[in-house]
PDB file of C-alpha atoms in Angstrom:
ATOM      1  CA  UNK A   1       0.000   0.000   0.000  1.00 49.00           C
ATOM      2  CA  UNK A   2       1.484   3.352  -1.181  1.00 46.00           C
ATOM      3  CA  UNK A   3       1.823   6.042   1.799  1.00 48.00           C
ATOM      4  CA  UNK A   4      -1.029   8.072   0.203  1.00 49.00           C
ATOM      5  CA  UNK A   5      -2.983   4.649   0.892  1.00 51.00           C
ATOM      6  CA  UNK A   6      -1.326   4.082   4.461  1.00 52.00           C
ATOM      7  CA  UNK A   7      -3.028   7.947   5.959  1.00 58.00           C
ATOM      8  CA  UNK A   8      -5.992   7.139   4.517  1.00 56.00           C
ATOM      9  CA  UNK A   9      -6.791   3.988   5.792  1.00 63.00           C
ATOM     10  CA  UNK A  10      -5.662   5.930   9.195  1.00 71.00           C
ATOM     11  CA  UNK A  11      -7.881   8.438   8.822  1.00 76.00           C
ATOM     12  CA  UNK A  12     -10.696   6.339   7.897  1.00 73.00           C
ATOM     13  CA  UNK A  13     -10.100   4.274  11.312  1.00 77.00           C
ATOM     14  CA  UNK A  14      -9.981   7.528  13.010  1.00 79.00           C
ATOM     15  CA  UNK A  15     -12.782   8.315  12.032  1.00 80.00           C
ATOM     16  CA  UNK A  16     -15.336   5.052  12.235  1.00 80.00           C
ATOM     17  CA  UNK A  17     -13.419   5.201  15.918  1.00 85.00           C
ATOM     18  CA  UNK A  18     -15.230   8.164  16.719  1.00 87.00           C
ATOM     19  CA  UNK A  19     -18.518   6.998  15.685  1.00 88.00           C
ATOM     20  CA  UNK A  20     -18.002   3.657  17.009  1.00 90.00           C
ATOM     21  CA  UNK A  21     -17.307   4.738  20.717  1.00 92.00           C
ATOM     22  CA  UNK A  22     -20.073   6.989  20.681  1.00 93.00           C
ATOM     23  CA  UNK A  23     -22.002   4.262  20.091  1.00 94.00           C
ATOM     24  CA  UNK A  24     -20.211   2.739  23.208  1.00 94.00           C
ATOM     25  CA  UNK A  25     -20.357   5.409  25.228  1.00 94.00           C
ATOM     26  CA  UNK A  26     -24.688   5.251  24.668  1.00 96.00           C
ATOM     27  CA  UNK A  27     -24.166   1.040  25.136  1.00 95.00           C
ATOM     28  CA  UNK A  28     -25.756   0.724  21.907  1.00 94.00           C
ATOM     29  CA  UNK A  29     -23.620  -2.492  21.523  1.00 94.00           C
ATOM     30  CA  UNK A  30     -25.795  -3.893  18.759  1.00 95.00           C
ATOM     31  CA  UNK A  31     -25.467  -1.144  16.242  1.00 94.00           C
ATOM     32  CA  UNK A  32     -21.493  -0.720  17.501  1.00 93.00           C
ATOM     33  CA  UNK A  33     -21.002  -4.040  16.140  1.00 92.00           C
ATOM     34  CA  UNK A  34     -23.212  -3.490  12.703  1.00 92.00           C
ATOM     35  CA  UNK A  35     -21.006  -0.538  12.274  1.00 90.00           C
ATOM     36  CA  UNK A  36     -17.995  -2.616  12.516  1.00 86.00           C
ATOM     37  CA  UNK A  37     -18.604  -4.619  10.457  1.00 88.00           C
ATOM     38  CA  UNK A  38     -20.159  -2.532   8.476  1.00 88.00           C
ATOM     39  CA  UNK A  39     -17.170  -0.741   7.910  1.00 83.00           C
ATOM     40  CA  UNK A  40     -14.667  -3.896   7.547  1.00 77.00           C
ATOM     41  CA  UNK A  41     -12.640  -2.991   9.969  1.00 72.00           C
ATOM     42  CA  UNK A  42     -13.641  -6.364  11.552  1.00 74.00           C
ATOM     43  CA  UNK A  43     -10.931  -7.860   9.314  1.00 71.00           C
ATOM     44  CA  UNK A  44      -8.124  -5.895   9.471  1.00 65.00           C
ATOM     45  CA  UNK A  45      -4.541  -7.695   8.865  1.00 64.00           C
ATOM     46  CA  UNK A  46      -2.148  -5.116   9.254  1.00 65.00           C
ATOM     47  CA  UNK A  47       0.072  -5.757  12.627  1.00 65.00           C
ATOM     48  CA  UNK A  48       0.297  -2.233  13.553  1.00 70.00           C
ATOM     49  CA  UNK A  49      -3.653  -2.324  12.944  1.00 78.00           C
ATOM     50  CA  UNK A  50      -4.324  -4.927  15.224  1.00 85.00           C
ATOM     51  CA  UNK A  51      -3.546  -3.404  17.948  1.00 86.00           C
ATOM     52  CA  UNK A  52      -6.238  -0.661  17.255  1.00 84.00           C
ATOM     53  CA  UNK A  53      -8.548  -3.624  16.389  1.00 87.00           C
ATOM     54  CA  UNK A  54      -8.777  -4.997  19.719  1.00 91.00           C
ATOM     55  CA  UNK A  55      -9.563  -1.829  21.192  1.00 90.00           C
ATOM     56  CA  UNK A  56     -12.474  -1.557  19.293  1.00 90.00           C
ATOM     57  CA  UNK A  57     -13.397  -5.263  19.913  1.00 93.00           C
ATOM     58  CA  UNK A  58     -12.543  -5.155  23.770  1.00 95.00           C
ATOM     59  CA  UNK A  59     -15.938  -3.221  24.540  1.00 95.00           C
ATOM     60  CA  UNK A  60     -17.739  -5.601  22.714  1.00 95.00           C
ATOM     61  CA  UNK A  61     -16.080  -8.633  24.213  1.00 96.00           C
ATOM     62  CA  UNK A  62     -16.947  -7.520  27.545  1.00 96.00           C
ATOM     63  CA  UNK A  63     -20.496  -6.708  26.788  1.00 95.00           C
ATOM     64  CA  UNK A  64     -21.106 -10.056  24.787  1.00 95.00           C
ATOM     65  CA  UNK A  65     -24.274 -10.753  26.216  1.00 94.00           C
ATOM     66  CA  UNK A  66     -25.932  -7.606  24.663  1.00 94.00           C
ATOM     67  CA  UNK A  67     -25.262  -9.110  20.969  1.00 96.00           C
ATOM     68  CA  UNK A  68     -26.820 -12.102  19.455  1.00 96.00           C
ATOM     69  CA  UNK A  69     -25.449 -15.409  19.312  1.00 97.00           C
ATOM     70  CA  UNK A  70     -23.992 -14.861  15.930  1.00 95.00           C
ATOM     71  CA  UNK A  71     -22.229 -11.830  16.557  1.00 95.00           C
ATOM     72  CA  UNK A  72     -21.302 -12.560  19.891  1.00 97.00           C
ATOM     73  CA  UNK A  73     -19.083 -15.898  17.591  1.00 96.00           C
ATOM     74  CA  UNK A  74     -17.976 -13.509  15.457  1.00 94.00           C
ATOM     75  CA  UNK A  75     -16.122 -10.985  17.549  1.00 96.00           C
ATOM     76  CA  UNK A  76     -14.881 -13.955  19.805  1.00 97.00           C
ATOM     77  CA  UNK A  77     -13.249 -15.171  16.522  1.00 96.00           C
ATOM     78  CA  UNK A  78     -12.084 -12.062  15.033  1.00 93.00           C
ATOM     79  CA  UNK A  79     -10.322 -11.198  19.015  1.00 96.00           C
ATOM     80  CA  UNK A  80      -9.098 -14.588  18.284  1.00 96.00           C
ATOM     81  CA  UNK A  81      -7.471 -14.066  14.568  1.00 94.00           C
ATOM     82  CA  UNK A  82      -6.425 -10.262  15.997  1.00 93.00           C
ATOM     83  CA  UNK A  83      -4.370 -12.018  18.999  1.00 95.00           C
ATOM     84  CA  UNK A  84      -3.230 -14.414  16.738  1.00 95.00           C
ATOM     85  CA  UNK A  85      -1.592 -11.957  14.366  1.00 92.00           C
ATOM     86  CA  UNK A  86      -0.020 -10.465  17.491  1.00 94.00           C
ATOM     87  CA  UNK A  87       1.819 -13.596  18.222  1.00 95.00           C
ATOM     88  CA  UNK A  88      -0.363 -13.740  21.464  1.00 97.00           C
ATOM     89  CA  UNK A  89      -1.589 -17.753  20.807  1.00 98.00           C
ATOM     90  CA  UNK A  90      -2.557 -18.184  24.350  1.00 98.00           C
ATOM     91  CA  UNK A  91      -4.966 -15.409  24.268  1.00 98.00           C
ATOM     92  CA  UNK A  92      -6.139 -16.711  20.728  1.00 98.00           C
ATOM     93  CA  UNK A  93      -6.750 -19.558  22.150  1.00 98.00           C
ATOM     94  CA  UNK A  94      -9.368 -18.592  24.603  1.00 98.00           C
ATOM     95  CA  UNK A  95     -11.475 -16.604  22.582  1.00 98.00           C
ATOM     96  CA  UNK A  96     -11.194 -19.494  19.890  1.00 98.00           C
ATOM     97  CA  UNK A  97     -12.431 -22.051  22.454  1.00 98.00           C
ATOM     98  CA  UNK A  98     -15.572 -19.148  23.141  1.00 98.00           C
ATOM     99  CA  UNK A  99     -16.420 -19.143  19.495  1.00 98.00           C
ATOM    100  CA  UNK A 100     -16.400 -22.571  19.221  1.00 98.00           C
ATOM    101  CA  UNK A 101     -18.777 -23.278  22.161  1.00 98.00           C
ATOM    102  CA  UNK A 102     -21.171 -20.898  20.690  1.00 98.00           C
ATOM    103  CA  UNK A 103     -20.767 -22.212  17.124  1.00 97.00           C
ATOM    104  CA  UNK A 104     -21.803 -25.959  18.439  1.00 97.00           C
ATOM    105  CA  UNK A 105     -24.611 -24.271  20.465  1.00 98.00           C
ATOM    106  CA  UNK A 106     -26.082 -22.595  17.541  1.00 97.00           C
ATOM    107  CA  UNK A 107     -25.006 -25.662  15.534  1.00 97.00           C
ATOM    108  CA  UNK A 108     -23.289 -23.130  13.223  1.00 96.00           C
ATOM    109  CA  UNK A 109     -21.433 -25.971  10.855  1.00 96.00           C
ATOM    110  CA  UNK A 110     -18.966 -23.528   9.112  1.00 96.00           C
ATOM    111  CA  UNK A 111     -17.989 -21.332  12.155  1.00 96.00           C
ATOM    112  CA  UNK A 112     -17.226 -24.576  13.780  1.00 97.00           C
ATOM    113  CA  UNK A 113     -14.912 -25.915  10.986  1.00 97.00           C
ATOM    114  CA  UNK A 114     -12.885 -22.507  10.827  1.00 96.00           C
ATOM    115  CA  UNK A 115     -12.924 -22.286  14.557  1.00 97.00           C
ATOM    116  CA  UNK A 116     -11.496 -25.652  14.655  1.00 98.00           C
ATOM    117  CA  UNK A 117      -8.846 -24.720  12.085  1.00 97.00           C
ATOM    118  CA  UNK A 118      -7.628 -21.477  14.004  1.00 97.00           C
ATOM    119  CA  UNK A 119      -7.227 -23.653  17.027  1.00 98.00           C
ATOM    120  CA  UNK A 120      -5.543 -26.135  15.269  1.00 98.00           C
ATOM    121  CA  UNK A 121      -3.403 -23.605  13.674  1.00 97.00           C
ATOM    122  CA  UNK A 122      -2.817 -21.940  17.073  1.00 98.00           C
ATOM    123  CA  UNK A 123      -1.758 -25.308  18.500  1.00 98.00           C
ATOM    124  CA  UNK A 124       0.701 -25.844  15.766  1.00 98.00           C
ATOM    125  CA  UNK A 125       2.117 -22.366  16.336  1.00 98.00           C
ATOM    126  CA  UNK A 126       2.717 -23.662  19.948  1.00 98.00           C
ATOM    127  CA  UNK A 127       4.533 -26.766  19.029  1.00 98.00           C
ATOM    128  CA  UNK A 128       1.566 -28.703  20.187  1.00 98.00           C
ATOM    129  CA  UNK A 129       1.113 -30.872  17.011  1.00 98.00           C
ATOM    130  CA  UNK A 130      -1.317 -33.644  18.530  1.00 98.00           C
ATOM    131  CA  UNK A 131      -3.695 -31.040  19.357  1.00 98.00           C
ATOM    132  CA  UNK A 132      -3.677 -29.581  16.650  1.00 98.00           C
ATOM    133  CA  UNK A 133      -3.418 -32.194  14.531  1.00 97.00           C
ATOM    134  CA  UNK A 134      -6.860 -33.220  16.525  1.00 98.00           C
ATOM    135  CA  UNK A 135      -8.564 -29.491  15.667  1.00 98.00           C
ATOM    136  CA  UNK A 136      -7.600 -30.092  12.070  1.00 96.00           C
ATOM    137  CA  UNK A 137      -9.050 -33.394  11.740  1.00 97.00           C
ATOM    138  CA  UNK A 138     -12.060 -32.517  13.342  1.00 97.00           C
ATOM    139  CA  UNK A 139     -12.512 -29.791  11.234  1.00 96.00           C
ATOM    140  CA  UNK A 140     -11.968 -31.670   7.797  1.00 95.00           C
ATOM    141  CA  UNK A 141     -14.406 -33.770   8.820  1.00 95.00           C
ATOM    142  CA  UNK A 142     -17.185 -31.540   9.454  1.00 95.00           C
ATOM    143  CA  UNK A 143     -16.125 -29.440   6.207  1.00 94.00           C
ATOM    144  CA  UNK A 144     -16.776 -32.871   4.414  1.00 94.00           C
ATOM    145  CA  UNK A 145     -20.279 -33.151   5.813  1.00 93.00           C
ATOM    146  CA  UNK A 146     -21.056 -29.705   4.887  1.00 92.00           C
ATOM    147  CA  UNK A 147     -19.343 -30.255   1.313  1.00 89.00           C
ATOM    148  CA  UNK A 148     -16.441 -26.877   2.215  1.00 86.00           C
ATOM    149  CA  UNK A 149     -14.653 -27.403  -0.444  1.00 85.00           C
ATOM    150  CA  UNK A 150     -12.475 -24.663   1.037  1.00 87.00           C
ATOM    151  CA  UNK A 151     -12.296 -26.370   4.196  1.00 81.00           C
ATOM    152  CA  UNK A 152     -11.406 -29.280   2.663  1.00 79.00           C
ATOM    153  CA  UNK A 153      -8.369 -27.667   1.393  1.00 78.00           C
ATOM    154  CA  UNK A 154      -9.562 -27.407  -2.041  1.00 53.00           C
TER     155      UNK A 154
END
């Protein structure tokens, strides 16, 4: 991304910020979390962005109860992915476990086979390859019931 491209994406998080923790500030958690996403900020993947991620996701992690099932997986997962890309498996770890909870609550097929994955990966990471050898395979397996071609590596 050119440096031009760089201060705007800055000033775009700046600004959805704002408007986001106003949103906070009123515990209008619901439409906080439409915005997000919303606004794809949800899925940033920039390192030094990550760290700006979880500060908008930490309000909503601590208010999960306000959001619906869905949402409440998908903020547990993206805290997950955001830790992850921070080196910071441990924490990954727990908000993976979370999201997958929720996912088999909701019986959520697909959440449940990337969950699985992201722990598995998260495992490896570690240097604990049985476990994650076990999320993988338990992931493959469920992205074979649900025909994921993408989660079955293909």
């Amino acid at each position: 991304m050119s440096h031009s491209g760089i201060s705007l994406r800055r000033e775009l998080i700046e600004q959805v910020s704002s408007h986001y923790f106003d949103l906070i500030k009123v515990h209008d958690f619901k439409k906080a979390f439409e915005y997000l996403t919303n606004t794809n900020l949800i899925n940033i993947d920039d390192i030094g962005e990550s760290k700006v991620l979880l500060t908008l996701l930490d309000p909503l992690v601590h208010n999960l109860s306000d959001l619906d099932l869905n949402a409440q997986s998908l903020v547990l997962t993206s805290t997950g992915s955001t830790y992850a890309a921070l080196s910071e498996y441990q924490n990954a770890l727990e908000h993976y476990e979370k999201a997958l909870e929720i996912a088999r609550h909701i019986g959520d097929n697909l959440s449940e086979s990337n969950t699985l994955r992201n722990i598995g990966s998260a495992y490896a990471v570690l240097g604990v390859y049985r476990k994650a050898l076990d999320h993988y395979e338990k992931a493959l397996e469920i992205a074979r019931q649900i025909e994921d071609k993408r989660g079955e590596g293909g």
